[in-house]
Tab-separated table of C-alpha atoms in Angstrom:
chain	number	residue	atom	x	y	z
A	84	UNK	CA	80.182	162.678	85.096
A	85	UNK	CA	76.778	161.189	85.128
A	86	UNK	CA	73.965	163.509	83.687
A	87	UNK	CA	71.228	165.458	85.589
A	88	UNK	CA	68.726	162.955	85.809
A	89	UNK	CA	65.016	165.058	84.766
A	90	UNK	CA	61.927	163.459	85.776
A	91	UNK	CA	58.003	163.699	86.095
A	92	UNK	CA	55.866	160.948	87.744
A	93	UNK	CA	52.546	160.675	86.066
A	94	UNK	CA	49.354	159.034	87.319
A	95	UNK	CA	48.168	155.482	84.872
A	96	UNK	CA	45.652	152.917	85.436
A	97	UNK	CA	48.226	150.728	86.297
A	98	UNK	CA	49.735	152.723	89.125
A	99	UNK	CA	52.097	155.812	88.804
A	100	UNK	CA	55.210	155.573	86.657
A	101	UNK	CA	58.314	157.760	87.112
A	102	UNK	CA	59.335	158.780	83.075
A	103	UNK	CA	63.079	160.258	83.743
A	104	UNK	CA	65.069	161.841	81.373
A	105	UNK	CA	68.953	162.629	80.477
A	106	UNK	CA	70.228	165.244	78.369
A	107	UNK	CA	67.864	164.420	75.923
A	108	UNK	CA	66.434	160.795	75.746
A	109	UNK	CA	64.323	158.995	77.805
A	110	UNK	CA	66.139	156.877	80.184
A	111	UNK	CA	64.147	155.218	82.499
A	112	UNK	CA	60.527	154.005	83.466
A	113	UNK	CA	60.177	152.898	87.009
A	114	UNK	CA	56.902	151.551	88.016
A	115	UNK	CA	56.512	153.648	91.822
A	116	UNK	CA	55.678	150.956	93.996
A	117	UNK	CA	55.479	152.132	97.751
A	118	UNK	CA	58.589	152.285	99.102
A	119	UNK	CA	60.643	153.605	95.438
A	120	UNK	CA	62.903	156.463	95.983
A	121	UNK	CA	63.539	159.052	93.663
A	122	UNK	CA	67.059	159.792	93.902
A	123	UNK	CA	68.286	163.401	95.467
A	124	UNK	CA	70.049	164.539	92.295
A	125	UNK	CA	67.244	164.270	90.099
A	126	UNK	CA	65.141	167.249	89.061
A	127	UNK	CA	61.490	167.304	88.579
A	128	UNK	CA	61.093	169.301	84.948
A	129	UNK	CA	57.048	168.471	83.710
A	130	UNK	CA	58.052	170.935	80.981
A	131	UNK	CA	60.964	168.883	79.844
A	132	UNK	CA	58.989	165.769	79.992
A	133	UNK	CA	55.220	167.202	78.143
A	134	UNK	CA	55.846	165.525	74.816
A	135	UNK	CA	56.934	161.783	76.792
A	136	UNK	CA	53.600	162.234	79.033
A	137	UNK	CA	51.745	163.177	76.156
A	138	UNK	CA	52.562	159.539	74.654
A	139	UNK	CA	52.211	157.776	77.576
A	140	UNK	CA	48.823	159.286	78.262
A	141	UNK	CA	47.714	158.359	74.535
A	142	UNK	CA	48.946	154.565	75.331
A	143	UNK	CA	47.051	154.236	78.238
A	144	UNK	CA	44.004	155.828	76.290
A	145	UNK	CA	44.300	153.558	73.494
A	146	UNK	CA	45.289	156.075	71.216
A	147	UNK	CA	49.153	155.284	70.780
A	148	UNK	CA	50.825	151.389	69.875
A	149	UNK	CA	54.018	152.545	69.122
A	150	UNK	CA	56.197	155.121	71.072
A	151	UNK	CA	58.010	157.441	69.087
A	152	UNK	CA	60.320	159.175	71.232
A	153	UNK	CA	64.621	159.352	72.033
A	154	UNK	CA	65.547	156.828	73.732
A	155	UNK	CA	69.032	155.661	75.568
A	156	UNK	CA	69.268	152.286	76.550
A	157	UNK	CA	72.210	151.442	79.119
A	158	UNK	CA	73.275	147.987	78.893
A	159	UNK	CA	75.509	145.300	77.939
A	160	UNK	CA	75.654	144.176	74.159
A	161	UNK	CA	73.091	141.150	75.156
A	162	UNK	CA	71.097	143.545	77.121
A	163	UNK	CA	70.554	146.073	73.996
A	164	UNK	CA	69.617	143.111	71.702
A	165	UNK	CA	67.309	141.428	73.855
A	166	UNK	CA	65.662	145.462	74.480
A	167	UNK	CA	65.498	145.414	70.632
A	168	UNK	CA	63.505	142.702	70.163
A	169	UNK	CA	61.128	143.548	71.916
A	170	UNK	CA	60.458	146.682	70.423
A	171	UNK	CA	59.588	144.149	67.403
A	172	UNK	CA	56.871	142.323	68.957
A	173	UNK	CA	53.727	144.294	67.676
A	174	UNK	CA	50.964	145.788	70.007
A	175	UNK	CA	48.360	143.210	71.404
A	176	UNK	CA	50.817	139.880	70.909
A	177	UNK	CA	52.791	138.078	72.802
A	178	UNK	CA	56.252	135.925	72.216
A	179	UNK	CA	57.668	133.049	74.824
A	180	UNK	CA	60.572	133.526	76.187
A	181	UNK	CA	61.727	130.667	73.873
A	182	UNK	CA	60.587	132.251	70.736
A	183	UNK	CA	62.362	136.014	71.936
A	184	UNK	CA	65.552	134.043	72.170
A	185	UNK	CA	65.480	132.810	69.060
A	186	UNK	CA	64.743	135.862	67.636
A	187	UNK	CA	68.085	136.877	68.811
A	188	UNK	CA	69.870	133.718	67.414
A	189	UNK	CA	70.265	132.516	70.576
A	190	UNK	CA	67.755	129.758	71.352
A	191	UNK	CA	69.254	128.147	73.806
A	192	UNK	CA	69.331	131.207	76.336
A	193	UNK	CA	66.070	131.319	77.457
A	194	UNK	CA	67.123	132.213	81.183
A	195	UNK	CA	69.346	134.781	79.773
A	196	UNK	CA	66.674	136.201	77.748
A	197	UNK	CA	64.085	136.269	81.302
A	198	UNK	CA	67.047	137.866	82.943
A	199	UNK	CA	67.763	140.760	80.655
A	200	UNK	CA	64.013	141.550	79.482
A	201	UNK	CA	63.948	141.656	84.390
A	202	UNK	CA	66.535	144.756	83.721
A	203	UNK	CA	64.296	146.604	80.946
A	204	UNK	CA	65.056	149.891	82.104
A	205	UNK	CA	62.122	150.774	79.659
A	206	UNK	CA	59.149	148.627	79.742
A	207	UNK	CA	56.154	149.241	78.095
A	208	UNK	CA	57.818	151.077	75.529
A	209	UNK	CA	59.960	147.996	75.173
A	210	UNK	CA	57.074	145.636	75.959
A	211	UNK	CA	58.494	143.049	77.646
A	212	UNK	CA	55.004	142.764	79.543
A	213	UNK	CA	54.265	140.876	75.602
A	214	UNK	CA	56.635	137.894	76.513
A	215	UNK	CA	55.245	135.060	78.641
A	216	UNK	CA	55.937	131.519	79.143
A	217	UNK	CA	55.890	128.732	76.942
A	218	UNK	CA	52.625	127.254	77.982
A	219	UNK	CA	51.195	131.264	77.453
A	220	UNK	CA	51.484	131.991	81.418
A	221	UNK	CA	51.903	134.664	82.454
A	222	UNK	CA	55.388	134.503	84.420
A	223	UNK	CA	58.112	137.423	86.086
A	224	UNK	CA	57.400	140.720	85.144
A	225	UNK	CA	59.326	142.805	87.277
A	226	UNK	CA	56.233	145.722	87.368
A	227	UNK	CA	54.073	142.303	88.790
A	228	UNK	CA	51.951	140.049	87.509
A	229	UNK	CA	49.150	142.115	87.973
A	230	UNK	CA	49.874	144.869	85.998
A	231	UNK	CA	51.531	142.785	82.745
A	232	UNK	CA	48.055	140.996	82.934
A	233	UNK	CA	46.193	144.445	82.779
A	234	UNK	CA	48.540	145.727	80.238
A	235	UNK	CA	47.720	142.645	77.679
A	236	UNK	CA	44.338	143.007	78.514
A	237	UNK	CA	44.584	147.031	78.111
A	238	UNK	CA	46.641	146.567	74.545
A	239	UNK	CA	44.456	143.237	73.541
A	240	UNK	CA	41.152	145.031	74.223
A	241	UNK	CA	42.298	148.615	72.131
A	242	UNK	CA	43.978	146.451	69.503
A	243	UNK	CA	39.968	145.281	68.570
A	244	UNK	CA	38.630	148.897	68.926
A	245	UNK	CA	41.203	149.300	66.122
């Protein structure tokens, strides 16, 4: 049986995200683009959720680079490695989708590598806003390309303050 799916939707500068939450890890961020449903099942719990806000809020401040919190990752074994390398690109840089593949000893599955980093069921905290095209444009994002430009601009900009 799947879990109770918690949740709180919290107000950024780059448009409202939906943080949701299983038993105990954070499963999900949805970017809440008109139109995106939040499923009948899930409970709204701001309590449950105070200490994932209070990150998020310290990101978007310029406070926080790296999110410490529980995670659970659904995905297939390509899925999960692809998630984890991105959690190793550090704040204010960016990787091709060329160089992310080879991270993962896999050079040759660039596409692959687009197509798993589309199904980040956790971006920003896996930044997969950080990985852009060979040339350094900025290409799919599945939040926009609007908001992964603000969000290198957001992390680039704090990362000087720093």
């Amino acid at each position: 049986r799947e879990p109770i799916m918690r949740y709180q939707i919290i107000v950024t500068p780059c448009g409202p995200l939906r943080l949701a939450l299983d038993e105990s890890a954070l499963a999900r961020v949805d970017f809440m683009d008109s139109g995106t449903l939040t499923p009948d099942d899930w409970n709204q719990d701001p309590a449950a959720l105070a200490p994932f806000v209070e990150q998020f809020t310290a990101y978007f401040a310029g406070r926080l680079q790296r999110f410490e919190l529980p995670l659970r990752l659904t995905g297939t074994p390509f899925q999960q490695r692809v998630w984890q390398a991105l959690a190793g690109i550090p704040y204010g840089q960016t990787r091709s989708y060329g160089e992310q593949a080879a991270s993962i000893g896999k050079p040759t599955a660039v596409r692959a590598v687009g197509a798993a980093n589309g199904r980040n069921p956790l971006p920003i905290i896996l930044p997969c806003h950080r990985v852009i095209g060979r040339d350094g444009s900025l290409t799919g994002y599945a939040g926009g390309l609007a908001r992964k430009a603000w969000l290198l601009e957001h992390e680039q900009k704090t990362n000087k303050i720093k």
